[in-house]
């Protein structure tokens, strides 16, 4: 276990509450470390660019043919939650969980074991305090995310990076665009809190790749 | 052939392909526009050879080993479509009776249907993929008018929003004229995600700009979106 992690976690929480933003450094460090050598989500690691005719087709699995995800666990930050199904709101934006302690899963996307992405959404906090994905920003490359699916089996992913985006420049294609890979993304809010709108200005997206 | 000329003149890196008006003498065609600030909907497609059908809706598998990912972002108030297309393993030349060989068809899964939008064909990005991206504003024409009326006539992007799975996208080549790859449109959320309301996780550092978009989230296609966190004002 990471004995030093508890101390680091407390420090980050304190900094976050005081707005000192130490976690911003953590996130960028994770992104820099995690993005090196990571294959792009658009090109599966099994496909190497080659002259036409020499390519091997990746196995593109239809999400409807595999069980739906039902719960998520992230041991490194103590997250354990059932997953509620999320769709698309009337204005085209992402539905989010009504329960701040419950993570959700975009049911119109991928699933563990199928083409990706599988996208999980969770609140960072509520007016009552930290919510289910409060500590998402503390994830480091290599941290394991376990997604249990409806038949009881567990799909394991390893974090490869964390990235932060202004909501008004949200990279829809990068986060929700279809990919042949079984990739997992966890999304929550971060950044400056706009007190007038009671909303964070940024989103935090953690990417994790399927472990065999 | 017109579609080949378009492929050669389109600029590779993140640019809008050239759209050529047909000389059919009908209503004006789509125009290239800047990306709008917001979108009303977004759709992704995983296109594969197994999904291709012929004009009689019979299975007509496309090019083995080929696949493509498409992202369509729509602002139906403005009738603007922004497209980001990346295909792999599709062997040129393109071929289609429409003005290009990359289409959005009004066709349910497993069914044939007319093209409604004709998009600039993907071009080689020098890294093993063929890409096409840009934004177009309607009205749209396809250059295909089997009964005298262009198949894009009267079509608006709001129709896609009303029934996304009734629309498919594909790429046609000489080797696979019914389609090398095809997939149905699937809606995804657009815009940022509202996952936080308490302000206890406020991260207001004027901070060092984040690492540039890393490989783990690289966009499919050449249209890389600028995703640097904006400077925080106190």
Short mmCIF file of C-alpha atoms in Angstrom, two decimals:
data_model
loop_
_atom_site.label_atom_id
_atom_site.label_comp_id
_atom_site.label_asym_id
_atom_site.label_seq_id
_atom_site.Cartn_x
_atom_site.Cartn_y
_atom_site.Cartn_z
CA UNK A 1 0.00 0.00 0.00
CA UNK A 2 1.06 3.56 -0.43
CA UNK A 3 1.76 4.55 3.15
CA UNK A 4 2.71 7.99 2.00
CA UNK A 5 -0.55 8.37 0.14
CA UNK A 6 -2.65 9.10 3.20
CA UNK A 7 -0.45 12.02 4.06
CA UNK A 8 -0.48 13.30 0.52
CA UNK A 9 -4.25 12.94 0.34
CA UNK A 10 -4.83 14.96 3.48
CA UNK A 11 -2.50 17.63 2.16
CA UNK A 12 -4.34 17.83 -1.14
CA UNK A 13 -7.71 18.03 0.55
CA UNK A 14 -6.50 20.85 2.77
CA UNK A 15 -5.09 22.69 -0.19
CA UNK A 16 -8.27 22.16 -2.18
CA UNK A 17 -10.45 23.51 0.57
CA UNK A 18 -8.28 26.56 0.90
CA UNK A 19 -8.16 26.98 -2.84
CA UNK A 20 -4.40 26.80 -3.01
CA UNK A 21 -4.63 24.47 -5.93
CA UNK A 22 -1.90 22.03 -5.10
CA UNK A 23 -3.93 19.40 -6.87
CA UNK A 24 -3.59 21.23 -10.16
CA UNK A 25 0.06 20.34 -10.07
CA UNK A 26 -0.81 16.76 -9.31
CA UNK A 27 -3.16 16.55 -12.25
CA UNK A 28 -0.72 18.00 -14.73
CA UNK A 29 1.99 15.72 -13.44
CA UNK A 30 -0.26 12.77 -13.94
CA UNK A 31 -1.12 13.84 -17.44
CA UNK A 32 2.49 14.33 -18.40
CA UNK A 33 3.59 11.02 -16.98
CA UNK A 34 0.58 9.11 -18.14
CA UNK A 35 0.42 10.31 -21.69
CA UNK A 36 3.90 9.29 -22.69
CA UNK A 37 3.93 6.14 -24.66
CA UNK A 38 0.20 5.69 -24.42
CA UNK A 39 -1.41 4.74 -27.69
CA UNK A 40 -4.03 7.14 -28.96
CA UNK A 41 -7.57 6.10 -28.31
CA UNK A 42 -8.32 6.23 -32.00
CA UNK A 43 -5.76 3.61 -32.98
CA UNK A 44 -5.92 0.30 -31.14
CA UNK A 45 -2.61 -0.99 -29.92
CA UNK A 46 -3.11 -4.12 -32.00
CA UNK A 47 -3.14 -2.16 -35.25
CA UNK A 48 0.14 -0.87 -36.60
CA UNK A 49 -0.06 1.56 -39.52
CA UNK A 50 0.89 -0.39 -42.60
CA UNK A 51 0.27 -0.31 -46.32
CA UNK A 52 -3.35 -0.93 -47.26
CA UNK A 53 -4.21 -4.57 -47.43
CA UNK A 54 -1.80 -5.53 -44.69
CA UNK A 55 -3.88 -4.30 -41.78
CA UNK A 56 -5.55 -6.62 -39.34
CA UNK A 57 -9.07 -5.67 -38.36
CA UNK A 58 -9.46 -5.10 -34.64
CA UNK A 59 -12.24 -7.07 -33.03
CA UNK A 60 -14.94 -4.41 -32.78
CA UNK A 61 -17.36 -5.68 -30.19
CA UNK A 62 -20.87 -4.27 -30.11
CA UNK A 63 -21.65 -2.97 -26.62
CA UNK A 64 -25.10 -4.52 -26.74
CA UNK A 65 -23.53 -7.98 -26.77
CA UNK A 66 -21.78 -7.70 -23.40
CA UNK A 67 -23.14 -7.16 -19.88
CA UNK A 68 -23.70 -3.65 -18.59
CA UNK A 69 -21.47 -2.23 -15.85
CA UNK A 70 -23.12 -2.20 -12.43
CA UNK A 71 -20.54 -0.90 -9.96
CA UNK A 72 -17.12 0.71 -9.76
CA UNK A 73 -14.31 0.55 -7.23
CA UNK A 74 -11.12 2.59 -7.07
CA UNK A 75 -9.10 1.24 -4.14
CA UNK A 76 -6.41 3.93 -4.29
CA UNK A 77 -8.93 6.63 -3.34
CA UNK A 78 -11.46 4.55 -1.48
CA UNK A 79 -14.24 4.78 -4.06
CA UNK A 80 -16.91 2.08 -4.08
CA UNK A 81 -20.21 2.80 -5.78
CA UNK A 82 -23.03 1.24 -7.69
CA UNK A 83 -23.54 2.71 -11.15
CA UNK A 84 -26.76 4.37 -12.19
CA UNK A 85 -27.61 4.53 -15.89
CA UNK A 86 -27.24 7.97 -17.42
CA UNK A 87 -28.49 9.24 -20.73
CA UNK A 88 -28.72 12.55 -22.50
CA UNK A 89 -30.71 15.50 -21.20
CA UNK A 90 -33.20 17.36 -23.35
CA UNK A 91 -30.65 20.06 -24.16
CA UNK A 92 -28.20 17.46 -25.47
CA UNK A 93 -25.92 17.57 -22.46
CA UNK A 94 -24.93 14.69 -20.21
CA UNK A 95 -27.36 13.48 -17.58
CA UNK A 96 -25.68 13.36 -14.18
CA UNK A 97 -26.59 11.32 -11.08
CA UNK A 98 -29.24 12.83 -8.86
CA UNK A 99 -27.59 11.18 -5.87
CA UNK A 100 -24.25 12.85 -5.21
CA UNK A 101 -22.91 9.71 -3.58
CA UNK A 102 -23.71 7.55 -6.61
CA UNK A 103 -21.57 7.30 -9.71
CA UNK A 104 -23.20 6.82 -13.09
CA UNK A 105 -22.48 5.25 -16.45
CA UNK A 106 -23.31 6.71 -19.88
CA UNK A 107 -25.54 3.93 -21.17
CA UNK A 108 -25.35 5.10 -24.79
CA UNK A 109 -21.63 4.39 -25.02
CA UNK A 110 -19.33 1.44 -24.57
CA UNK A 111 -19.11 -1.23 -21.88
CA UNK A 112 -16.26 -3.22 -20.40
CA UNK A 113 -15.36 -5.85 -22.98
CA UNK A 114 -16.74 -3.94 -25.95
CA UNK A 115 -15.54 -1.13 -28.13
CA UNK A 116 -15.12 2.03 -26.07
CA UNK A 117 -15.29 4.34 -24.49
CA UNK A 118 -17.01 3.35 -21.28
CA UNK A 119 -17.68 6.66 -19.57
CA UNK A 120 -18.43 6.99 -15.85
CA UNK A 121 -19.67 10.27 -14.40
CA UNK A 122 -19.73 11.33 -10.76
CA UNK A 123 -20.08 14.47 -8.74
CA UNK A 124 -17.03 15.97 -7.06
CA UNK A 125 -19.06 17.49 -4.27
CA UNK A 126 -22.42 18.76 -3.15
CA UNK A 127 -23.39 21.60 -0.89
CA UNK A 128 -23.09 19.08 1.93
CA UNK A 129 -19.48 18.22 1.18
CA UNK A 130 -17.37 15.80 -0.86
CA UNK A 131 -19.18 13.50 -3.26
CA UNK A 132 -18.35 10.17 -4.85
CA UNK A 133 -15.61 11.41 -7.21
CA UNK A 134 -14.11 14.01 -4.89
CA UNK A 135 -10.67 12.40 -4.90
CA UNK A 136 -10.51 11.59 -8.60
CA UNK A 137 -7.81 14.19 -9.11
CA UNK A 138 -5.50 12.22 -6.82
CA UNK A 139 -5.34 9.24 -9.12
CA UNK A 140 -1.92 8.48 -10.55
CA UNK A 141 -0.94 6.41 -13.58
CA UNK A 142 -1.10 2.73 -12.68
CA UNK A 143 -3.92 3.07 -10.16
CA UNK A 144 -6.46 0.36 -10.75
CA UNK A 145 -10.15 0.89 -11.44
CA UNK A 146 -12.40 -2.15 -11.10
CA UNK A 147 -15.72 -2.21 -12.91
CA UNK A 148 -18.11 -5.01 -12.05
CA UNK A 149 -20.55 -5.96 -14.78
CA UNK A 150 -23.98 -7.50 -14.65
CA UNK A 151 -22.80 -11.12 -14.82
CA UNK A 152 -20.60 -10.61 -11.77
CA UNK A 153 -17.25 -10.52 -13.54
CA UNK A 154 -14.82 -7.71 -12.88
CA UNK A 155 -13.03 -5.70 -15.55
CA UNK A 156 -9.81 -4.09 -14.37
CA UNK A 157 -8.32 -0.93 -15.82
CA UNK A 158 -5.13 0.99 -15.09
CA UNK A 159 -5.11 4.78 -15.06
CA UNK A 160 -2.98 6.26 -17.83
CA UNK A 161 -3.59 9.95 -17.28
CA UNK A 162 -5.76 12.79 -16.06
CA UNK A 163 -6.67 15.87 -18.02
CA UNK A 164 -8.60 19.02 -17.23
CA UNK A 165 -10.74 20.94 -19.71
CA UNK A 166 -12.82 24.10 -19.57
CA UNK A 167 -16.44 23.05 -19.86
CA UNK A 168 -16.99 25.54 -22.65
CA UNK A 169 -14.26 23.80 -24.65
CA UNK A 170 -15.16 20.27 -23.66
CA UNK A 171 -13.57 17.82 -26.12
CA UNK A 172 -16.64 15.77 -26.93
CA UNK A 173 -14.87 13.70 -29.56
CA UNK A 174 -11.91 12.87 -27.33
CA UNK A 175 -14.08 11.84 -24.38
CA UNK A 176 -17.16 10.29 -26.02
CA UNK A 177 -15.98 9.49 -29.55
CA UNK A 178 -16.23 5.85 -30.55
CA UNK A 179 -12.98 3.92 -30.31
CA UNK A 180 -12.16 0.30 -31.00
CA UNK A 181 -10.35 0.05 -27.67
CA UNK A 182 -11.89 -1.07 -24.38
CA UNK A 183 -11.01 2.21 -22.67
CA UNK A 184 -12.55 3.66 -19.51
CA UNK A 185 -13.01 7.32 -18.71
CA UNK A 186 -14.10 8.85 -15.40
CA UNK A 187 -15.43 12.40 -15.49
CA UNK A 188 -16.08 14.88 -12.72
CA UNK A 189 -15.84 18.61 -12.10
CA UNK A 190 -12.82 20.59 -11.10
CA UNK A 191 -11.25 23.99 -11.44
CA UNK A 192 -12.59 27.27 -10.22
CA UNK A 193 -16.06 27.23 -8.72
CA UNK A 194 -18.40 29.85 -10.14
CA UNK A 195 -20.46 30.75 -7.10
CA UNK A 196 -23.03 32.65 -9.10
CA UNK A 197 -23.77 29.65 -11.27
CA UNK A 198 -22.98 27.13 -8.51
CA UNK A 199 -20.91 25.27 -11.01
CA UNK A 200 -17.30 24.39 -11.66
CA UNK A 201 -15.77 25.83 -14.80
CA UNK A 202 -13.74 22.75 -15.72
CA UNK A 203 -14.13 19.03 -16.09
CA UNK A 204 -11.56 16.45 -15.01
CA UNK A 205 -11.26 13.38 -17.20
CA UNK A 206 -9.29 10.36 -16.02
CA UNK A 207 -8.46 7.76 -18.67
CA UNK A 208 -7.77 4.12 -17.88
CA UNK A 209 -6.87 1.26 -20.19
CA UNK A 210 -8.08 -2.31 -19.90
CA UNK A 211 -5.80 -4.72 -18.12
CA UNK A 212 -5.72 -8.29 -19.44
CA UNK B 1 -13.43 12.02 -61.21
CA UNK B 2 -14.79 14.80 -59.05
CA UNK B 3 -14.40 12.92 -55.80
CA UNK B 4 -10.74 12.21 -56.53
CA UNK B 5 -10.10 15.86 -57.24
CA UNK B 6 -11.63 16.80 -53.92
CA UNK B 7 -9.40 14.31 -52.13
CA UNK B 8 -6.29 15.81 -53.66
CA UNK B 9 -7.14 19.41 -53.03
CA UNK B 10 -8.31 19.03 -49.45
CA UNK B 11 -5.70 20.16 -46.94
CA UNK B 12 -4.64 17.47 -44.54
CA UNK B 13 -4.04 18.96 -41.11
CA UNK B 14 -7.25 19.93 -39.44
CA UNK B 15 -8.64 21.83 -42.38
CA UNK B 16 -11.99 21.84 -44.02
CA UNK B 17 -12.15 19.89 -47.25
CA UNK B 18 -13.13 21.63 -50.40
CA UNK B 19 -16.77 21.17 -51.28
CA UNK B 20 -17.53 21.39 -54.96
CA UNK B 21 -20.91 22.57 -56.15
CA UNK B 22 -22.47 20.35 -58.72
CA UNK B 23 -23.69 21.95 -61.88
CA UNK B 24 -27.14 20.50 -61.41
CA UNK B 25 -28.68 23.96 -61.30
CA UNK B 26 -30.70 23.28 -58.19
CA UNK B 27 -30.74 25.09 -54.84
CA UNK B 28 -27.51 26.37 -53.33
CA UNK B 29 -25.31 23.86 -51.56
CA UNK B 30 -23.73 23.84 -48.11
CA UNK B 31 -21.03 26.33 -47.16
CA UNK B 32 -17.96 26.01 -44.97
CA UNK B 33 -18.33 27.89 -41.69
CA UNK B 34 -16.41 28.43 -38.50
CA UNK B 35 -17.16 26.10 -35.60
CA UNK B 36 -20.07 27.44 -33.56
CA UNK B 37 -19.62 28.17 -29.85
CA UNK B 38 -22.12 25.54 -28.79
CA UNK B 39 -23.86 22.52 -30.18
CA UNK B 40 -27.32 21.14 -29.67
CA UNK B 41 -26.28 17.51 -30.14
CA UNK B 42 -23.39 15.18 -30.87
CA UNK B 43 -23.19 11.76 -32.48
CA UNK B 44 -20.45 9.21 -32.78
CA UNK B 45 -20.14 6.33 -35.23
CA UNK B 46 -18.02 3.19 -35.25
CA UNK B 47 -18.06 2.19 -38.93
CA UNK B 48 -17.09 -1.35 -39.92
CA UNK B 49 -17.29 -3.45 -43.09
CA UNK B 50 -19.82 -5.84 -41.54
CA UNK B 51 -22.57 -3.20 -41.45
CA UNK B 52 -22.64 -2.47 -45.19
CA UNK B 53 -25.74 -3.40 -47.21
CA UNK B 54 -26.49 -2.95 -50.88
CA UNK B 55 -29.28 -0.99 -52.54
CA UNK B 56 -31.66 -3.88 -51.88
CA UNK B 57 -30.74 -3.91 -48.17
CA UNK B 58 -28.95 -7.22 -48.60
CA UNK B 59 -25.67 -7.73 -46.71
CA UNK B 60 -22.73 -6.58 -48.82
CA UNK B 61 -19.69 -6.71 -46.54
CA UNK B 62 -17.18 -3.97 -47.16
CA UNK B 63 -13.39 -3.90 -47.01
CA UNK B 64 -11.92 -6.48 -44.63
CA UNK B 65 -9.73 -4.94 -41.97
CA UNK B 66 -11.09 -1.43 -42.46
CA UNK B 67 -12.78 0.66 -39.79
CA UNK B 68 -13.55 4.27 -39.08
CA UNK B 69 -14.60 6.57 -36.26
CA UNK B 70 -16.80 9.56 -36.88
CA UNK B 71 -17.86 12.43 -34.64
CA UNK B 72 -20.68 14.67 -35.75
CA UNK B 73 -21.54 17.74 -33.72
CA UNK B 74 -24.68 19.55 -34.70
CA UNK B 75 -26.10 22.97 -34.01
CA UNK B 76 -29.60 22.53 -35.35
CA UNK B 77 -30.51 26.17 -34.65
CA UNK B 78 -27.90 27.23 -37.18
CA UNK B 79 -28.16 24.05 -39.31
CA UNK B 80 -24.43 23.57 -38.85
CA UNK B 81 -22.67 20.21 -38.86
CA UNK B 82 -19.07 19.86 -37.63
CA UNK B 83 -17.54 16.56 -38.65
CA UNK B 84 -14.38 14.77 -37.55
CA UNK B 85 -13.68 11.62 -39.52
CA UNK B 86 -10.83 9.14 -39.23
CA UNK B 87 -10.71 5.95 -41.27
CA UNK B 88 -8.14 3.16 -41.46
CA UNK B 89 -7.65 0.42 -44.00
CA UNK B 90 -9.93 1.87 -46.70
CA UNK B 91 -8.20 1.58 -50.07
CA UNK B 92 -8.80 4.43 -52.52
CA UNK B 93 -10.00 5.46 -55.03
CA UNK B 94 -13.32 6.69 -53.76
CA UNK B 95 -16.35 6.20 -55.96
CA UNK B 96 -19.88 7.51 -55.76
CA UNK B 97 -22.55 8.98 -58.03
CA UNK B 98 -22.93 11.75 -55.42
CA UNK B 99 -20.51 14.68 -55.33
CA UNK B 100 -18.33 12.94 -52.75
CA UNK B 101 -18.08 9.36 -51.48
CA UNK B 102 -18.51 10.05 -47.76
CA UNK B 103 -22.14 10.33 -46.76
CA UNK B 104 -24.72 10.57 -44.05
CA UNK B 105 -27.63 8.45 -45.24
CA UNK B 106 -31.18 8.37 -43.98
CA UNK B 107 -31.00 4.63 -43.48
CA UNK B 108 -31.78 2.48 -40.46
CA UNK B 109 -29.49 -0.35 -39.47
CA UNK B 110 -29.44 -3.06 -42.08
CA UNK B 111 -31.37 -0.94 -44.54
CA UNK B 112 -30.46 1.03 -47.63
CA UNK B 113 -31.41 4.68 -47.81
CA UNK B 114 -30.61 7.88 -49.70
CA UNK B 115 -27.67 10.11 -48.80
CA UNK B 116 -28.69 13.41 -47.22
CA UNK B 117 -25.25 14.95 -46.73
CA UNK B 118 -22.14 14.52 -48.84
CA UNK B 119 -18.95 15.26 -46.91
CA UNK B 120 -15.37 15.89 -48.07
CA UNK B 121 -13.64 12.54 -48.43
CA UNK B 122 -10.90 11.66 -45.95
CA UNK B 123 -7.33 12.15 -47.07
CA UNK B 124 -4.12 10.52 -45.93
CA UNK B 125 -2.64 12.19 -42.85
CA UNK B 126 0.72 10.56 -43.34
CA UNK B 127 0.30 8.44 -40.20
CA UNK B 128 -1.67 5.51 -41.52
CA UNK B 129 -5.09 7.12 -41.30
CA UNK B 130 -7.30 9.09 -43.62
CA UNK B 131 -9.00 12.06 -42.07
CA UNK B 132 -11.54 14.75 -42.85
CA UNK B 133 -12.83 17.50 -40.60
CA UNK B 134 -14.59 20.83 -40.75
CA UNK B 135 -17.95 22.53 -40.37
CA UNK B 136 -20.68 22.94 -42.95
CA UNK B 137 -23.89 24.92 -42.88
CA UNK B 138 -27.00 23.83 -44.75
CA UNK B 139 -28.91 23.67 -46.94
CA UNK B 140 -27.14 20.50 -48.02
CA UNK B 141 -26.98 18.88 -51.43
CA UNK B 142 -25.53 15.55 -52.39
CA UNK B 143 -25.37 15.96 -56.14
CA UNK B 144 -27.51 12.85 -56.47
CA UNK B 145 -30.91 13.42 -58.02
CA UNK B 146 -32.27 10.14 -59.37
CA UNK B 147 -35.80 11.51 -59.65
CA UNK B 148 -34.83 15.06 -60.53
CA UNK B 149 -34.68 16.36 -56.97
CA UNK B 150 -31.43 16.37 -55.01
CA UNK B 151 -31.57 13.82 -52.17
CA UNK B 152 -30.49 16.54 -49.74
CA UNK B 153 -33.35 18.81 -50.75
CA UNK B 154 -35.48 19.72 -47.75
CA UNK B 155 -33.18 17.93 -45.32
CA UNK B 156 -32.23 19.69 -42.08
CA UNK B 157 -29.98 18.56 -39.25
CA UNK B 158 -32.90 18.64 -36.84
CA UNK B 159 -34.07 15.46 -38.54
CA UNK B 160 -30.99 13.65 -37.27
CA UNK B 161 -31.68 14.88 -33.74
CA UNK B 162 -35.24 13.63 -33.98
CA UNK B 163 -34.20 10.06 -34.80
CA UNK B 164 -30.44 9.48 -34.72
CA UNK B 165 -30.46 5.72 -35.20
CA UNK B 166 -32.33 6.21 -38.47
CA UNK B 167 -29.16 7.68 -39.92
CA UNK B 168 -25.97 5.97 -41.00
CA UNK B 169 -22.64 7.07 -42.35
CA UNK B 170 -20.39 5.34 -44.83
CA UNK B 171 -17.54 5.66 -47.27
CA UNK B 172 -17.78 4.30 -50.83
CA UNK B 173 -14.87 3.13 -52.96
CA UNK B 174 -14.38 1.65 -56.39
CA UNK B 175 -13.62 -1.72 -54.80
CA UNK B 176 -16.66 -1.50 -52.52
CA UNK B 177 -19.21 0.77 -54.19
CA UNK B 178 -21.97 -0.17 -51.74
CA UNK B 179 -19.61 0.94 -49.00
CA UNK B 180 -16.22 0.00 -47.58
CA UNK B 181 -17.40 0.71 -44.02
CA UNK B 182 -20.67 1.78 -42.46
CA UNK B 183 -22.18 2.50 -39.06
CA UNK B 184 -25.29 3.97 -37.49
CA UNK B 185 -25.23 7.28 -35.64
CA UNK B 186 -25.27 7.05 -31.85
CA UNK B 187 -25.92 10.09 -29.71
CA UNK B 188 -23.41 11.20 -27.09
CA UNK B 189 -23.59 14.13 -24.69
CA UNK B 190 -22.39 17.50 -25.87
CA UNK B 191 -20.76 20.21 -23.82
CA UNK B 192 -19.33 20.02 -20.32
CA UNK B 193 -20.60 17.75 -17.56
CA UNK B 194 -22.34 19.26 -14.53
CA UNK B 195 -20.90 17.08 -11.80
CA UNK B 196 -20.43 19.30 -8.78
CA UNK B 197 -22.36 21.87 -6.82
CA UNK B 198 -20.70 22.53 -3.51
CA UNK B 199 -17.60 24.53 -4.21
CA UNK B 200 -15.57 22.55 -1.70
CA UNK B 201 -13.31 21.21 -4.44
CA UNK B 202 -12.51 24.67 -5.77
CA UNK B 203 -9.15 24.63 -7.47
CA UNK B 204 -8.47 28.29 -8.15
CA UNK B 205 -4.76 28.30 -8.73
CA UNK B 206 -3.63 30.68 -11.44
CA UNK B 207 -1.89 27.89 -12.50
CA UNK B 208 0.69 26.51 -14.62
CA UNK B 209 -1.02 25.58 -17.84
CA UNK B 210 -1.82 21.92 -17.95
CA UNK B 211 0.13 19.52 -20.04
CA UNK B 212 -1.06 19.63 -23.59
CA UNK B 213 -3.60 17.06 -24.60
CA UNK B 214 -1.83 13.77 -24.19
CA UNK B 215 -1.88 10.66 -26.26
CA UNK B 216 -4.47 9.01 -24.06
CA UNK B 217 -7.15 11.38 -25.28
CA UNK B 218 -5.92 12.23 -28.75
CA UNK B 219 -8.78 13.00 -31.06
CA UNK B 220 -9.50 10.70 -33.92
CA UNK B 221 -8.64 12.71 -36.96
CA UNK B 222 -6.63 15.80 -37.64
CA UNK B 223 -8.90 18.38 -36.03
CA UNK B 224 -7.23 18.64 -32.64
CA UNK B 225 -9.29 20.85 -30.38
CA UNK B 226 -7.46 23.37 -28.24
CA UNK B 227 -8.02 22.19 -24.72
CA UNK B 228 -5.77 24.28 -22.62
CA UNK B 229 -7.31 25.31 -19.34
CA UNK B 230 -8.17 28.96 -19.53
CA UNK B 231 -6.46 31.38 -17.21
CA UNK B 232 -8.28 31.89 -13.96
CA UNK B 233 -9.22 35.42 -13.07
CA UNK B 234 -9.30 36.32 -9.41
#
